Coordinates of C-alpha atoms in Angstrom, one line a residue:
M40 CA 100.7 44.2 140.7
A41 CA 104.3 45.3 141.6
S42 CA 106.1 47.9 139.6
L43 CA 108.5 46.6 136.7
S44 CA 111.4 48.5 139.1
A45 CA 110.4 46.2 141.6
Q46 CA 110.3 43.1 139.3
I47 CA 113.6 43.3 138.2
P48 CA 116.0 42.5 141.3
L49 CA 113.2 39.7 141.6
C50 CA 114.1 38.4 138.3
L51 CA 117.8 38.6 138.9
A52 CA 117.7 36.8 142.0
L53 CA 115.6 34.0 140.9
M54 CA 118.2 33.7 137.9
M55 CA 121.4 33.8 140.0
A56 CA 119.7 30.9 142.8
A57 CA 119.0 28.7 139.2
C58 CA 122.5 29.6 137.8
L59 CA 123.9 27.9 141.5
M60 CA 121.5 25.0 140.8
I61 CA 122.8 24.1 137.7
G62 CA 126.4 24.6 137.9
I63 CA 129.2 26.3 135.2
N64 CA 129.0 22.8 133.7
G65 CA 125.3 22.4 133.2
S66 CA 124.5 19.7 135.2
I67 CA 122.0 19.7 138.2
D68 CA 122.7 20.9 141.8
G69 CA 126.5 21.7 140.8
A70 CA 127.4 18.6 140.1
Q71 CA 130.4 18.0 137.4
R72 CA 129.9 16.7 133.9
E73 CA 130.0 13.0 133.1
F74 CA 133.6 12.1 132.5
D75 CA 135.1 10.9 128.6
Y76 CA 137.4 8.4 129.6
F77 CA 139.2 6.7 132.4
A78 CA 143.1 6.5 132.8
L79 CA 144.8 3.6 134.8
S80 CA 147.8 5.0 136.1
L81 CA 150.5 3.3 137.3
Q82 CA 153.4 3.5 139.3
W83 CA 157.1 2.2 139.2
P84 CA 158.2 1.6 142.7
G85 CA 161.7 1.4 141.7
T86 CA 161.6 5.0 141.5
I87 CA 159.3 6.3 143.8
C88 CA 161.3 4.6 146.3
H89 CA 164.5 5.8 145.7
K90 CA 163.1 9.2 147.2
T91 CA 162.0 7.5 150.8
R92 CA 163.8 9.1 153.7
H93 CA 162.1 7.9 156.1
C94 CA 160.6 4.8 156.9
C95 CA 157.0 3.9 158.5
S96 CA 154.7 1.1 158.2
S97 CA 152.2 2.5 155.6
N98 CA 154.8 3.1 153.3
A99 CA 155.2 0.3 151.3
C100 CA 158.7 1.1 150.4
C101 CA 159.2 0.1 153.9
R102 CA 158.4 -3.5 153.7
G103 CA 161.9 -5.4 153.1
S104 CA 161.5 -8.6 150.9
N105 CA 157.8 -7.7 150.7
S106 CA 158.5 -4.5 149.1
P107 CA 157.0 -4.0 145.6
T108 CA 159.1 -4.9 142.7
E109 CA 156.4 -4.5 139.8
F110 CA 154.1 -1.7 138.3
T111 CA 151.8 -1.3 141.6
I112 CA 148.1 1.1 141.4
H113 CA 148.2 5.0 141.6
G114 CA 144.8 5.2 140.7
L115 CA 141.4 4.7 138.2
W116 CA 140.8 8.1 137.2
P117 CA 138.1 9.5 135.1
D118 CA 139.3 12.3 132.7
Y119 CA 137.9 15.1 130.4
N120 CA 139.2 15.0 126.7
D121 CA 140.1 18.4 127.2
G122 CA 143.0 17.5 129.4
T123 CA 141.3 18.7 132.7
W124 CA 139.7 16.1 134.9
P125 CA 136.6 16.1 137.8
S126 CA 137.2 15.5 141.5
C127 CA 135.5 14.6 144.3
C128 CA 132.0 14.8 142.7
Y129 CA 129.7 13.9 145.5
R130 CA 130.0 13.0 148.9
S131 CA 130.6 9.4 150.0
Q132 CA 132.6 8.7 152.5
F133 CA 135.5 6.4 152.2
D134 CA 134.5 3.2 154.6
V135 CA 137.1 0.6 154.5
K136 CA 134.7 -1.9 155.4
E137 CA 133.5 -1.8 152.3
I138 CA 136.3 -3.4 150.8
S139 CA 137.4 -5.8 153.5
T140 CA 137.4 -8.5 151.3
L141 CA 140.0 -6.6 148.6
L142 CA 142.4 -5.5 151.5
D143 CA 144.8 -8.3 150.7
A144 CA 145.1 -7.4 147.2
L145 CA 144.9 -4.1 147.6
E146 CA 147.6 -3.7 150.0
K147 CA 149.8 -6.0 147.5
Y148 CA 149.1 -4.4 143.9
W149 CA 147.7 -0.7 145.4
P150 CA 149.7 0.4 148.5
S151 CA 150.7 3.8 149.0
L152 CA 154.6 4.4 148.1
Y153 CA 154.4 7.1 151.0
C154 CA 154.6 8.3 154.8
G155 CA 151.5 10.1 155.7
K156 CA 148.1 10.4 155.6
S157 CA 146.4 11.4 151.9
S158 CA 144.2 14.5 151.8
T159 CA 140.2 13.5 151.1
C160 CA 137.4 15.5 149.7
F161 CA 135.4 14.5 152.9
S162 CA 136.9 12.7 155.4
G163 CA 139.7 15.0 155.9
K164 CA 143.3 13.5 155.8
G165 CA 143.3 9.5 155.7
L166 CA 144.3 6.3 153.8
F167 CA 145.5 6.8 150.2
W168 CA 142.8 4.5 149.1
A169 CA 139.9 7.0 150.7
H170 CA 142.1 9.8 148.8
E171 CA 141.4 8.1 145.4
W172 CA 137.8 7.0 146.3
E173 CA 136.6 10.2 147.3
K174 CA 138.6 12.0 144.3
H175 CA 138.2 10.1 141.5
G176 CA 135.9 7.0 142.4
T177 CA 133.0 9.2 143.2
C178 CA 133.6 10.5 139.7
S179 CA 133.6 7.3 137.9
S180 CA 129.4 7.3 137.7
P181 CA 127.3 6.2 135.9
V182 CA 129.9 3.2 134.9
I183 CA 131.3 2.5 138.2
R184 CA 128.8 3.9 141.0
D185 CA 130.2 2.5 144.3
E186 CA 133.0 2.0 146.5
Y187 CA 133.7 -1.9 146.0
S188 CA 133.0 -1.6 142.2
Y189 CA 135.3 1.5 142.0
F190 CA 138.1 -0.8 143.6
I191 CA 137.5 -4.3 142.2
T192 CA 137.2 -3.2 138.7
T193 CA 140.4 -1.4 138.8
L194 CA 142.2 -4.0 140.1
N195 CA 140.5 -6.3 137.5
V196 CA 141.6 -3.7 134.6
Y197 CA 145.2 -3.5 136.5
F198 CA 145.5 -7.6 135.8
K199 CA 144.0 -7.7 132.6
Y200 CA 146.9 -5.4 131.4
N201 CA 150.0 -6.4 132.9
V202 CA 152.3 -3.7 132.4
T203 CA 155.8 -5.1 134.5
K204 CA 154.7 -8.4 132.1
I205 CA 154.5 -6.4 129.2
L206 CA 158.1 -4.8 129.4
N207 CA 160.1 -7.8 131.0
E208 CA 159.3 -10.0 127.8
A209 CA 160.2 -7.0 126.0
G210 CA 163.6 -7.2 127.2
Y211 CA 162.7 -4.3 129.9
V212 CA 164.0 -5.0 133.0
P213 CA 165.0 -3.5 136.5
S214 CA 168.4 -2.4 136.3
N215 CA 170.5 0.4 137.7
S216 CA 172.7 0.6 134.8
E217 CA 170.3 0.2 132.1
R218 CA 169.2 3.2 129.9
Y219 CA 166.4 1.7 127.7
P220 CA 165.0 3.9 124.6
L221 CA 161.7 5.2 125.3
G222 CA 160.3 4.6 122.1
G223 CA 160.7 1.0 122.6
I224 CA 159.2 0.9 126.1
V225 CA 156.1 2.7 124.4
S226 CA 156.1 0.3 121.2
A227 CA 156.2 -2.6 123.7
I228 CA 153.0 -1.2 125.4
E229 CA 151.4 -0.6 122.4
N230 CA 152.3 -4.0 120.7
S231 CA 150.2 -5.6 123.8
F232 CA 147.4 -3.2 124.7
R233 CA 146.8 -2.0 121.2
A234 CA 147.0 1.8 122.1
T235 CA 149.2 4.5 122.9
P236 CA 150.1 4.9 126.6
E237 CA 151.3 8.0 128.7
V238 CA 155.0 7.7 130.6
I239 CA 155.8 10.0 133.1
C240 CA 159.0 10.1 134.2
S241 CA 161.3 11.9 137.4
K242 CA 164.4 13.1 135.1
E243 CA 165.8 9.9 133.5
A244 CA 163.8 7.5 135.4
V245 CA 159.9 6.5 134.6
E246 CA 158.4 7.1 137.1
E247 CA 154.3 6.4 136.2
I248 CA 152.6 5.0 133.6
R249 CA 149.1 5.6 132.6
L250 CA 146.7 3.3 130.3
C251 CA 144.2 4.8 129.0
F252 CA 140.4 3.4 128.5
F253 CA 136.8 4.2 126.2
K254 CA 133.9 4.1 129.2
D255 CA 133.5 0.0 128.2
F256 CA 137.4 -0.1 129.3
K257 CA 138.4 -0.6 125.3
P258 CA 141.6 0.5 125.4
R259 CA 142.3 3.9 123.4
N260 CA 145.4 6.2 122.9
C261 CA 145.8 8.6 125.9
L262 CA 145.6 12.3 124.7
A263 CA 149.8 13.6 125.9
S264 CA 151.0 15.0 123.2
K265 CA 154.6 15.8 125.2
T266 CA 156.2 13.7 127.5
S267 CA 158.8 14.6 130.4
C268 CA 161.0 12.1 129.6
P269 CA 164.3 11.8 127.6
K270 CA 164.6 9.5 124.8
Y271 CA 166.7 7.2 127.3
V272 CA 164.9 6.2 130.5
S273 CA 166.0 3.8 133.0
L274 CA 163.6 1.5 135.2
P275 CA 165.2 1.3 138.7
A276 CA 165.6 -1.5 141.1
Y277 CA 165.0 -0.8 144.3
V278 CA 166.4 -2.9 147.6
S279 CA 163.7 -2.2 150.5
M280 CA 165.6 -0.6 153.4
G281 CA 162.9 -2.5 155.4
C282 CA 161.9 -1.7 159.4
K283 CA 165.3 -0.9 160.9
F284 CA 163.5 0.4 164.6
P285 CA 160.1 -0.8 164.7
I286 CA 158.4 1.5 167.6
L287 CA 155.7 1.6 169.7
L288 CA 153.5 4.7 169.5
D289 CA 150.1 4.9 170.2
Q290 CA 149.3 1.4 170.5
N291 CA 151.0 1.1 166.7
I292 CA 153.5 -0.5 165.5
K293 CA 155.8 2.2 164.0
C294 CA 159.1 1.7 161.6
C295 CA 161.3 4.4 161.9
D296 CA 164.7 5.1 160.4
A297 CA 166.2 5.9 164.1
F298 CA 165.5 5.4 167.3
F299 CA 162.8 8.6 167.2
C300 CA 160.4 9.0 165.0
S301 CA 160.2 12.3 163.0
N302 CA 156.6 13.6 161.6

């Protein structure tokens, strides 16, 4: 029989291996614990597109008359009630073929508003949608279990709660001169959505609005107790720069802001 002193290191090694399998959050194989609620994050293109300095084909701000004029989707995010969130929960590389039937809707309602490729958990640099699926979508189980379901569910929730329409009907319309009471914007959404949203601002301009949901997609209050917004905010209108100089680059047409393309 092995001596007690020889057994102690073996026990410690077994305990460490068990901890690695269970993970710090108490789930098997290092998986992150199940989320508590969803946040649907919506971007206001008028605010984000005003920051555009260089145009490219992937940036919806550069689409001229086809640039977005209503809130677009940033993502559907599984979150925890303590203010943190899971991310990159299991290895599932984004495959654009899985959502091929949704691409027209995604280009219109869930476009990238930036140039450059997005970081992903498992696929290196890629599409904006790849970032959202791999970082957030993979953490949506057991409510959402696959890539197609993640995107179609998000689109359906977005269509059901049309924040742009809610605000327009309450008199809050895009303007580069008007300032609106933040409380009025929140109340307009509360009256329709029956729950309190979170509003994110860049200086005095509304940049994002987040709607929160229980796992069955019934509305619930968002957690934020503080806001980055002042008492009066704007919803900037934006006129697209369009594609000034279409240039053939690496066998693709790229929109540039001069006769050369910067990185």
